[in-house]
């Protein structure tokens, strides 16, 4: 074998080795583990039903208009993600069929994430709701009676 | 069928406020031309309460919940008064129950105000000759029109980053879940008018 053909054969062998998939070249696997801080969301409708496969859209604290991440909730309405080191107020929105809610999570170095605000359906009990309906009904009844009294007075004076 | 805060872009929410204000101005100008506008105020006040409280009646139908809208009933019973009544009711629902957003109040006013006017038009067009059919059509038709507006607004305001096909599929299920509600609201308008005709005909809306 000439020197030129030996070099050619060596190059061909090297190219073949490089082209072999990583899994075929490796002999063992290694796992490195680290603990990270994750945010887990539980999304549900005001009826208590989980928002299954709802779309999740995440905005990092440093750029509230640029989408940082996207995802889907699972069958229990849960979505988990690991934010990067950006400190400040992260915004996460979960939405499905025109319904949705937005949550803000405050992230700080060496501190537990704090949910600062969650906009969505208000979690009120039935007594509170009944009281509100009664107050609005009372207001409407008062308006109706006020107008009717004025009309009667106008008719009487006429 | 209330759009919450943050679902549509700010520009759309502002446009909704503008269009809703225009609709309210049109309604008020038509109310001013009535022979006795004050005569309708007690009925409008009471029906505003009914509309406000109706949003609490929710039936869970995946992917969301279905609740009464009563836009058709408001349109048939109140005519042009339905628009300001619905806007007041929506504001109270958003402020007290968290149903619908404050920033989306204008859009929600359109989603329910326009169907109410459609129901009013249908009732005035056909209520004299076929009262039962017109009542059914007004109640059911208002729900269908509201669904179409809701569907269109949500898709128009969908961020480009999100999966449009997934949202359309979820909206299709949502619309299907509301079709029984359309029939129910048609029956509500029909029964209400029949009861009023028998018990208190003076409260019946004009045709």
mmCIF file of C-alpha atoms in Angstrom:
data_model
loop_
_atom_site.group_PDB
_atom_site.id
_atom_site.type_symbol
_atom_site.label_atom_id
_atom_site.label_comp_id
_atom_site.label_asym_id
_atom_site.label_seq_id
_atom_site.Cartn_x
_atom_site.Cartn_y
_atom_site.Cartn_z
ATOM 1 C CA UNK A 1 0.000 0.000 0.000
ATOM 2 C CA UNK A 2 1.349 3.382 -0.980
ATOM 3 C CA UNK A 3 1.647 6.233 1.483
ATOM 4 C CA UNK A 4 -1.128 8.174 -0.261
ATOM 5 C CA UNK A 5 -3.562 5.284 -0.060
ATOM 6 C CA UNK A 6 -2.705 4.783 3.650
ATOM 7 C CA UNK A 7 -3.567 8.414 4.412
ATOM 8 C CA UNK A 8 -6.786 8.091 2.447
ATOM 9 C CA UNK A 9 -7.754 4.953 4.349
ATOM 10 C CA UNK A 10 -7.023 6.633 7.699
ATOM 11 C CA UNK A 11 -9.172 9.649 6.789
ATOM 12 C CA UNK A 12 -11.996 7.353 5.688
ATOM 13 C CA UNK A 13 -11.815 5.474 8.995
ATOM 14 C CA UNK A 14 -11.836 8.720 10.992
ATOM 15 C CA UNK A 15 -14.833 9.994 9.045
ATOM 16 C CA UNK A 16 -16.643 6.716 9.684
ATOM 17 C CA UNK A 17 -16.003 6.922 13.424
ATOM 18 C CA UNK A 18 -17.279 10.490 13.564
ATOM 19 C CA UNK A 19 -20.403 9.540 11.595
ATOM 20 C CA UNK A 20 -21.346 6.720 13.994
ATOM 21 C CA UNK A 21 -24.269 7.716 16.222
ATOM 22 C CA UNK A 22 -23.389 8.741 19.776
ATOM 23 C CA UNK A 23 -25.333 5.844 21.265
ATOM 24 C CA UNK A 24 -23.296 3.348 19.242
ATOM 25 C CA UNK A 25 -19.932 4.898 20.122
ATOM 26 C CA UNK A 26 -20.620 5.102 23.874
ATOM 27 C CA UNK A 27 -19.881 2.224 26.259
ATOM 28 C CA UNK A 28 -21.607 3.479 29.363
ATOM 29 C CA UNK A 29 -24.052 6.121 30.567
ATOM 30 C CA UNK A 30 -23.673 8.678 33.305
ATOM 31 C CA UNK A 31 -26.340 10.621 35.157
ATOM 32 C CA UNK A 32 -25.727 13.856 36.949
ATOM 33 C CA UNK A 33 -28.401 15.031 39.331
ATOM 34 C CA UNK A 34 -28.984 18.466 40.752
ATOM 35 C CA UNK A 35 -31.805 20.000 42.717
ATOM 36 C CA UNK A 36 -33.533 22.951 41.121
ATOM 37 C CA UNK A 37 -36.364 25.236 42.034
ATOM 38 C CA UNK A 38 -39.476 24.524 39.990
ATOM 39 C CA UNK A 39 -42.870 26.218 39.718
ATOM 40 C CA UNK A 40 -45.910 23.968 39.675
ATOM 41 C CA UNK A 41 -49.254 25.383 38.543
ATOM 42 C CA UNK A 42 -52.664 23.907 39.267
ATOM 43 C CA UNK A 43 -55.135 25.289 36.739
ATOM 44 C CA UNK A 44 -58.860 24.781 37.194
ATOM 45 C CA UNK A 45 -62.170 26.324 36.201
ATOM 46 C CA UNK A 46 -64.318 28.107 38.751
ATOM 47 C CA UNK A 47 -66.433 24.940 38.931
ATOM 48 C CA UNK A 48 -63.422 23.081 40.328
ATOM 49 C CA UNK A 49 -62.819 21.057 37.154
ATOM 50 C CA UNK A 50 -59.137 20.927 36.114
ATOM 51 C CA UNK A 51 -58.109 22.679 32.911
ATOM 52 C CA UNK A 52 -56.989 19.591 30.987
ATOM 53 C CA UNK A 53 -54.479 20.139 28.168
ATOM 54 C CA UNK A 54 -54.817 23.889 28.460
ATOM 55 C CA UNK A 55 -52.112 25.996 26.846
ATOM 56 C CA UNK A 56 -49.543 27.586 29.153
ATOM 57 C CA UNK A 57 -47.615 30.697 28.164
ATOM 58 C CA UNK A 58 -44.753 31.996 30.327
ATOM 59 C CA UNK A 59 -43.149 35.450 30.367
ATOM 60 C CA UNK A 60 -39.863 35.938 32.243
ATOM 61 C CA UNK A 61 -39.352 38.864 34.585
ATOM 62 C CA UNK A 62 -36.791 40.612 32.378
ATOM 63 C CA UNK A 63 -39.003 40.687 29.274
ATOM 64 C CA UNK A 64 -42.737 40.707 29.985
ATOM 65 C CA UNK A 65 -43.672 40.878 26.290
ATOM 66 C CA UNK A 66 -41.406 38.101 24.966
ATOM 67 C CA UNK A 67 -42.604 34.523 25.389
ATOM 68 C CA UNK A 68 -40.119 32.580 27.562
ATOM 69 C CA UNK A 69 -41.824 29.207 27.372
ATOM 70 C CA UNK A 70 -44.898 27.319 26.205
ATOM 71 C CA UNK A 71 -46.515 24.119 27.384
ATOM 72 C CA UNK A 72 -49.662 22.110 28.087
ATOM 73 C CA UNK A 73 -51.243 21.165 31.391
ATOM 74 C CA UNK A 74 -51.695 17.473 32.161
ATOM 75 C CA UNK A 75 -54.910 15.549 32.861
ATOM 76 C CA UNK A 76 -55.026 17.027 36.367
ATOM 77 C CA UNK A 77 -54.559 20.592 35.122
ATOM 78 C CA UNK A 78 -50.996 20.638 36.458
ATOM 79 C CA UNK A 79 -48.000 22.196 34.721
ATOM 80 C CA UNK A 80 -44.459 22.312 36.111
ATOM 81 C CA UNK A 81 -41.522 24.294 34.786
ATOM 82 C CA UNK A 82 -38.050 25.276 35.944
ATOM 83 C CA UNK A 83 -37.384 28.992 35.572
ATOM 84 C CA UNK A 84 -33.891 30.316 34.913
ATOM 85 C CA UNK A 85 -32.009 32.617 37.273
ATOM 86 C CA UNK A 86 -33.888 35.754 36.243
ATOM 87 C CA UNK A 87 -35.146 37.484 39.373
ATOM 88 C CA UNK A 88 -38.366 39.461 39.531
ATOM 89 C CA UNK A 89 -42.014 38.947 38.654
ATOM 90 C CA UNK A 90 -42.721 36.100 36.240
ATOM 91 C CA UNK A 91 -46.081 35.979 34.497
ATOM 92 C CA UNK A 92 -47.788 32.708 33.635
ATOM 93 C CA UNK A 93 -51.076 32.452 31.771
ATOM 94 C CA UNK A 94 -53.138 29.292 31.346
ATOM 95 C CA UNK A 95 -55.893 29.487 28.735
ATOM 96 C CA UNK A 96 -58.360 27.267 26.920
ATOM 97 C CA UNK A 97 -61.377 28.077 24.719
ATOM 98 C CA UNK A 98 -61.329 31.759 25.590
ATOM 99 C CA UNK A 99 -61.177 31.061 29.321
ATOM 100 C CA UNK A 100 -58.081 31.421 31.407
ATOM 101 C CA UNK A 101 -56.238 32.935 34.294
ATOM 102 C CA UNK A 102 -52.982 34.773 34.787
ATOM 103 C CA UNK A 103 -50.635 34.272 37.737
ATOM 104 C CA UNK A 104 -47.621 36.312 38.789
ATOM 105 C CA UNK A 105 -44.781 34.613 40.676
ATOM 106 C CA UNK A 106 -42.064 36.635 42.400
ATOM 107 C CA UNK A 107 -38.644 34.973 42.148
ATOM 108 C CA UNK A 108 -35.666 36.083 44.217
ATOM 109 C CA UNK A 109 -32.187 34.604 44.855
ATOM 110 C CA UNK A 110 -32.202 32.083 47.710
ATOM 111 C CA UNK A 111 -35.856 32.750 48.459
ATOM 112 C CA UNK A 112 -39.004 30.710 48.115
ATOM 113 C CA UNK A 113 -41.087 31.785 45.063
ATOM 114 C CA UNK A 114 -44.085 33.861 46.076
ATOM 115 C CA UNK A 115 -47.379 33.948 44.192
ATOM 116 C CA UNK A 116 -48.046 37.675 44.126
ATOM 117 C CA UNK A 117 -51.341 37.708 42.243
ATOM 118 C CA UNK A 118 -53.635 35.305 40.476
ATOM 119 C CA UNK A 119 -56.350 36.743 38.262
ATOM 120 C CA UNK A 120 -59.272 34.529 37.458
ATOM 121 C CA UNK A 121 -62.574 33.483 38.858
ATOM 122 C CA UNK A 122 -63.092 34.689 42.385
ATOM 123 C CA UNK A 123 -63.204 31.952 45.004
ATOM 124 C CA UNK A 124 -66.265 32.983 46.955
ATOM 125 C CA UNK A 125 -68.616 30.919 49.007
ATOM 126 C CA UNK A 126 -72.354 30.699 48.404
ATOM 127 C CA UNK A 127 -73.313 32.851 51.432
ATOM 128 C CA UNK A 128 -71.113 35.661 50.129
ATOM 129 C CA UNK A 129 -72.558 35.358 46.627
ATOM 130 C CA UNK A 130 -76.133 35.239 47.924
ATOM 131 C CA UNK A 131 -75.475 38.395 49.943
ATOM 132 C CA UNK A 132 -74.155 40.171 46.838
ATOM 133 C CA UNK A 133 -77.192 39.136 44.777
ATOM 134 C CA UNK A 134 -79.484 40.324 47.581
ATOM 135 C CA UNK A 135 -77.712 43.689 47.733
ATOM 136 C CA UNK A 136 -77.942 44.183 43.963
ATOM 137 C CA UNK A 137 -81.628 43.120 44.027
ATOM 138 C CA UNK A 138 -82.246 45.611 46.812
ATOM 139 C CA UNK A 139 -80.586 48.327 44.744
ATOM 140 C CA UNK A 140 -82.706 47.466 41.701
ATOM 141 C CA UNK A 141 -85.898 47.341 43.777
ATOM 142 C CA UNK A 142 -85.011 50.708 45.307
ATOM 143 C CA UNK A 143 -84.453 52.171 41.835
ATOM 144 C CA UNK A 144 -87.760 50.769 40.605
ATOM 145 C CA UNK A 145 -89.716 52.077 43.621
ATOM 146 C CA UNK A 146 -88.005 55.472 43.409
ATOM 147 C CA UNK A 147 -89.002 55.895 39.759
ATOM 148 C CA UNK A 148 -92.543 54.654 40.376
ATOM 149 C CA UNK A 149 -93.001 57.062 43.328
ATOM 150 C CA UNK A 150 -91.812 60.016 41.246
ATOM 151 C CA UNK A 151 -94.184 59.062 38.446
ATOM 152 C CA UNK A 152 -97.141 58.808 40.842
ATOM 153 C CA UNK A 153 -96.253 62.206 42.328
ATOM 154 C CA UNK A 154 -96.000 63.750 38.842
ATOM 155 C CA UNK A 155 -99.364 62.250 37.862
ATOM 156 C CA UNK A 156 -101.004 63.529 41.066
ATOM 157 C CA UNK A 157 -99.685 67.064 40.579
ATOM 158 C CA UNK A 158 -100.818 67.028 36.957
ATOM 159 C CA UNK B 1 -69.279 33.296 28.134
ATOM 160 C CA UNK B 2 -67.253 36.111 29.636
ATOM 161 C CA UNK B 3 -63.783 37.041 28.428
ATOM 162 C CA UNK B 4 -61.450 37.337 31.434
ATOM 163 C CA UNK B 5 -58.617 39.843 31.764
ATOM 164 C CA UNK B 6 -55.455 39.117 29.782
ATOM 165 C CA UNK B 7 -57.066 36.866 27.163
ATOM 166 C CA UNK B 8 -57.017 39.427 24.346
ATOM 167 C CA UNK B 9 -54.399 42.069 23.473
ATOM 168 C CA UNK B 10 -54.761 45.544 24.978
ATOM 169 C CA UNK B 11 -55.578 47.051 21.568
ATOM 170 C CA UNK B 12 -58.554 44.712 21.178
ATOM 171 C CA UNK B 13 -59.773 45.450 24.692
ATOM 172 C CA UNK B 14 -59.622 49.201 23.969
ATOM 173 C CA UNK B 15 -61.426 48.724 20.647
ATOM 174 C CA UNK B 16 -64.076 46.750 22.546
ATOM 175 C CA UNK B 17 -64.569 49.675 24.927
ATOM 176 C CA UNK B 18 -64.903 52.038 21.963
ATOM 177 C CA UNK B 19 -67.444 49.887 20.123
ATOM 178 C CA UNK B 20 -69.375 49.174 23.291
ATOM 179 C CA UNK B 21 -69.531 52.895 24.087
ATOM 180 C CA UNK B 22 -70.845 53.486 20.568
ATOM 181 C CA UNK B 23 -73.492 50.796 21.053
ATOM 182 C CA UNK B 24 -74.507 52.294 24.412
ATOM 183 C CA UNK B 25 -74.707 55.789 22.867
ATOM 184 C CA UNK B 26 -76.909 54.460 20.066
ATOM 185 C CA UNK B 27 -79.164 52.675 22.568
ATOM 186 C CA UNK B 28 -79.473 55.769 24.783
ATOM 187 C CA UNK B 29 -80.296 57.953 21.793
ATOM 188 C CA UNK B 30 -83.066 55.514 20.809
ATOM 189 C CA UNK B 31 -84.329 55.401 24.399
ATOM 190 C CA UNK B 32 -84.549 59.210 24.418
ATOM 191 C CA UNK B 33 -86.946 59.078 21.476
ATOM 192 C CA UNK B 34 -89.424 56.882 23.395
ATOM 193 C CA UNK B 35 -92.670 58.613 24.442
ATOM 194 C CA UNK B 36 -92.031 57.861 28.151
ATOM 195 C CA UNK B 37 -88.500 56.528 28.779
ATOM 196 C CA UNK B 38 -88.924 56.585 32.564
ATOM 197 C CA UNK B 39 -91.719 54.041 32.380
ATOM 198 C CA UNK B 40 -89.220 51.351 31.390
ATOM 199 C CA UNK B 41 -86.714 52.056 34.188
ATOM 200 C CA UNK B 42 -88.303 49.840 36.909
ATOM 201 C CA UNK B 43 -88.485 46.861 34.543
ATOM 202 C CA UNK B 44 -84.914 47.479 33.367
ATOM 203 C CA UNK B 45 -83.694 47.662 36.981
ATOM 204 C CA UNK B 46 -85.349 44.395 37.937
ATOM 205 C CA UNK B 47 -84.198 42.532 34.822
ATOM 206 C CA UNK B 48 -80.644 43.791 35.376
ATOM 207 C CA UNK B 49 -80.716 41.959 38.709
ATOM 208 C CA UNK B 50 -82.004 38.796 37.060
ATOM 209 C CA UNK B 51 -79.258 39.024 34.416
ATOM 210 C CA UNK B 52 -76.633 39.649 37.106
ATOM 211 C CA UNK B 53 -77.728 36.696 39.231
ATOM 212 C CA UNK B 54 -78.157 34.332 36.252
ATOM 213 C CA UNK B 55 -74.395 34.050 35.811
ATOM 214 C CA UNK B 56 -74.297 32.124 39.104
ATOM 215 C CA UNK B 57 -76.316 29.278 37.633
ATOM 216 C CA UNK B 58 -73.483 27.222 36.152
ATOM 217 C CA UNK B 59 -73.549 23.685 34.806
ATOM 218 C CA UNK B 60 -70.092 22.126 34.405
ATOM 219 C CA UNK B 61 -69.679 21.075 30.772
ATOM 220 C CA UNK B 62 -66.066 20.402 29.759
ATOM 221 C CA UNK B 63 -63.896 22.194 28.856
ATOM 222 C CA UNK B 64 -65.573 24.959 30.871
ATOM 223 C CA UNK B 65 -68.914 25.553 32.500
ATOM 224 C CA UNK B 66 -72.162 26.672 30.917
ATOM 225 C CA UNK B 67 -74.121 29.408 32.612
ATOM 226 C CA UNK B 68 -77.271 31.284 31.710
ATOM 227 C CA UNK B 69 -76.801 34.407 29.578
ATOM 228 C CA UNK B 70 -80.358 35.714 29.162
ATOM 229 C CA UNK B 71 -79.325 38.137 26.414
ATOM 230 C CA UNK B 72 -82.376 37.090 24.387
ATOM 231 C CA UNK B 73 -84.758 37.653 27.304
ATOM 232 C CA UNK B 74 -83.188 41.066 27.948
ATOM 233 C CA UNK B 75 -83.544 42.064 24.294
ATOM 234 C CA UNK B 76 -87.172 40.941 24.023
ATOM 235 C CA UNK B 77 -88.285 42.396 27.355
ATOM 236 C CA UNK B 78 -86.306 45.638 27.383
ATOM 237 C CA UNK B 79 -85.612 46.542 23.764
ATOM 238 C CA UNK B 80 -82.949 49.247 23.582
ATOM 239 C CA UNK B 81 -82.807 49.350 27.398
ATOM 240 C CA UNK B 82 -81.105 45.937 27.210
ATOM 241 C CA UNK B 83 -77.752 47.467 26.224
ATOM 242 C CA UNK B 84 -77.222 49.704 29.291
ATOM 243 C CA UNK B 85 -78.796 47.020 31.510
ATOM 244 C CA UNK B 86 -76.357 44.375 30.234
ATOM 245 C CA UNK B 87 -73.361 46.698 30.652
ATOM 246 C CA UNK B 88 -74.329 47.426 34.267
ATOM 247 C CA UNK B 89 -74.899 43.719 34.927
ATOM 248 C CA UNK B 90 -71.558 42.758 33.375
ATOM 249 C CA UNK B 91 -69.722 45.362 35.439
ATOM 250 C CA UNK B 92 -71.299 44.024 38.641
ATOM 251 C CA UNK B 93 -70.477 40.419 37.645
ATOM 252 C CA UNK B 94 -66.834 41.348 36.998
ATOM 253 C CA UNK B 95 -66.465 43.467 40.123
ATOM 254 C CA UNK B 96 -68.298 41.210 42.585
ATOM 255 C CA UNK B 97 -67.918 37.662 41.223
ATOM 256 C CA UNK B 98 -64.841 37.869 39.009
ATOM 257 C CA UNK B 99 -66.948 36.672 36.054
ATOM 258 C CA UNK B 100 -65.333 38.355 33.082
ATOM 259 C CA UNK B 101 -62.588 40.922 33.222
ATOM 260 C CA UNK B 102 -62.699 44.641 33.816
ATOM 261 C CA UNK B 103 -60.388 45.310 30.856
ATOM 262 C CA UNK B 104 -62.609 43.123 28.653
ATOM 263 C CA UNK B 105 -65.862 44.705 29.815
ATOM 264 C CA UNK B 106 -66.291 46.449 26.456
ATOM 265 C CA UNK B 107 -65.854 43.241 24.482
ATOM 266 C CA UNK B 108 -68.163 41.334 26.812
ATOM 267 C CA UNK B 109 -70.700 44.137 26.360
ATOM 268 C CA UNK B 110 -70.561 43.521 22.618
ATOM 269 C CA UNK B 111 -70.738 39.729 22.989
ATOM 270 C CA UNK B 112 -74.011 39.999 24.924
ATOM 271 C CA UNK B 113 -75.327 43.409 23.831
ATOM 272 C CA UNK B 114 -75.394 42.711 20.093
ATOM 273 C CA UNK B 115 -77.312 39.393 20.519
ATOM 274 C CA UNK B 116 -79.823 41.204 22.745
ATOM 275 C CA UNK B 117 -80.471 43.695 19.938
ATOM 276 C CA UNK B 118 -80.758 40.841 17.437
ATOM 277 C CA UNK B 119 -83.353 39.218 19.711
ATOM 278 C CA UNK B 120 -85.183 42.556 19.956
ATOM 279 C CA UNK B 121 -85.228 42.848 16.174
ATOM 280 C CA UNK B 122 -86.500 39.304 15.734
ATOM 281 C CA UNK B 123 -89.239 39.802 18.323
ATOM 282 C CA UNK B 124 -90.396 43.084 16.785
ATOM 283 C CA UNK B 125 -90.331 41.540 13.343
ATOM 284 C CA UNK B 126 -92.217 38.321 14.067
ATOM 285 C CA UNK B 127 -93.575 38.595 17.632
ATOM 286 C CA UNK B 128 -96.943 39.932 16.480
ATOM 287 C CA UNK B 129 -97.745 37.110 14.077
ATOM 288 C CA UNK B 130 -95.925 34.150 15.630
ATOM 289 C CA UNK B 131 -95.262 35.055 19.289
ATOM 290 C CA UNK B 132 -94.184 31.580 20.449
ATOM 291 C CA UNK B 133 -91.904 30.970 17.497
ATOM 292 C CA UNK B 134 -90.414 34.455 17.767
ATOM 293 C CA UNK B 135 -89.795 33.997 21.507
ATOM 294 C CA UNK B 136 -88.037 30.657 20.936
ATOM 295 C CA UNK B 137 -85.998 32.079 18.075
ATOM 296 C CA UNK B 138 -85.033 35.215 19.989
ATOM 297 C CA UNK B 139 -83.802 33.291 23.034
ATOM 298 C CA UNK B 140 -81.927 30.615 21.075
ATOM 299 C CA UNK B 141 -80.695 32.975 18.366
ATOM 300 C CA UNK B 142 -79.165 35.340 20.908
ATOM 301 C CA UNK B 143 -77.048 32.490 22.313
ATOM 302 C CA UNK B 144 -75.908 31.471 18.813
ATOM 303 C CA UNK B 145 -74.939 35.046 17.918
ATOM 304 C CA UNK B 146 -73.095 35.433 21.249
ATOM 305 C CA UNK B 147 -71.203 32.168 20.573
ATOM 306 C CA UNK B 148 -70.188 33.373 17.108
ATOM 307 C CA UNK B 149 -68.924 36.691 18.497
ATOM 308 C CA UNK B 150 -67.058 34.956 21.343
ATOM 309 C CA UNK B 151 -65.476 32.463 18.935
ATOM 310 C CA UNK B 152 -64.372 35.214 16.531
ATOM 311 C CA UNK B 153 -62.975 37.531 19.199
ATOM 312 C CA UNK B 154 -60.996 34.762 20.944
ATOM 313 C CA UNK B 155 -59.410 33.586 17.704
ATOM 314 C CA UNK B 156 -58.684 37.155 16.555
ATOM 315 C CA UNK B 157 -56.903 37.868 19.826
ATOM 316 C CA UNK B 158 -54.991 34.580 20.063
ATOM 317 C CA UNK B 159 -51.228 35.158 20.479
ATOM 318 C CA UNK B 160 -49.312 33.847 17.451
ATOM 319 C CA UNK B 161 -47.053 31.763 19.706
ATOM 320 C CA UNK B 162 -49.970 29.592 20.842
ATOM 321 C CA UNK B 163 -51.341 26.566 19.014
ATOM 322 C CA UNK B 164 -54.261 27.894 16.976
ATOM 323 C CA UNK B 165 -55.517 24.416 16.044
ATOM 324 C CA UNK B 166 -55.701 23.355 19.705
ATOM 325 C CA UNK B 167 -57.595 26.516 20.631
ATOM 326 C CA UNK B 168 -60.010 26.083 17.712
ATOM 327 C CA UNK B 169 -60.664 22.478 18.775
ATOM 328 C CA UNK B 170 -61.307 23.557 22.376
ATOM 329 C CA UNK B 171 -63.595 26.344 21.150
ATOM 330 C CA UNK B 172 -65.535 23.890 18.968
ATOM 331 C CA UNK B 173 -66.208 21.696 22.015
ATOM 332 C CA UNK B 174 -67.160 24.816 23.960
ATOM 333 C CA UNK B 175 -69.654 25.863 21.270
ATOM 334 C CA UNK B 176 -71.172 22.364 21.113
ATOM 335 C CA UNK B 177 -71.576 22.382 24.893
ATOM 336 C CA UNK B 178 -73.568 25.601 24.609
ATOM 337 C CA UNK B 179 -76.079 24.406 22.016
ATOM 338 C CA UNK B 180 -78.413 22.884 24.660
ATOM 339 C CA UNK B 181 -78.192 26.237 26.438
ATOM 340 C CA UNK B 182 -79.476 27.927 23.283
ATOM 341 C CA UNK B 183 -82.585 25.737 23.375
ATOM 342 C CA UNK B 184 -82.981 26.293 27.123
ATOM 343 C CA UNK B 185 -82.815 30.073 26.713
ATOM 344 C CA UNK B 186 -85.369 29.911 23.920
ATOM 345 C CA UNK B 187 -87.722 28.014 26.248
ATOM 346 C CA UNK B 188 -87.044 30.532 29.061
ATOM 347 C CA UNK B 189 -88.137 33.439 26.838
ATOM 348 C CA UNK B 190 -91.185 31.484 25.647
ATOM 349 C CA UNK B 191 -92.304 30.511 29.167
ATOM 350 C CA UNK B 192 -91.663 34.002 30.564
ATOM 351 C CA UNK B 193 -93.804 35.631 27.890
ATOM 352 C CA UNK B 194 -96.590 33.047 28.254
ATOM 353 C CA UNK B 195 -96.701 33.499 32.034
ATOM 354 C CA UNK B 196 -96.755 37.289 31.686
ATOM 355 C CA UNK B 197 -99.517 37.082 29.074
ATOM 356 C CA UNK B 198 -101.632 35.125 31.538
ATOM 357 C CA UNK B 199 -100.692 36.830 34.827
ATOM 358 C CA UNK B 200 -99.717 40.419 34.024
ATOM 359 C CA UNK B 201 -100.177 41.370 30.359
ATOM 360 C CA UNK B 202 -99.153 44.991 31.102
ATOM 361 C CA UNK B 203 -95.573 43.789 31.570
ATOM 362 C CA UNK B 204 -95.433 42.237 28.105
ATOM 363 C CA UNK B 205 -93.000 43.887 25.722
ATOM 364 C CA UNK B 206 -94.411 45.810 22.793
ATOM 365 C CA UNK B 207 -94.113 44.405 19.291
#
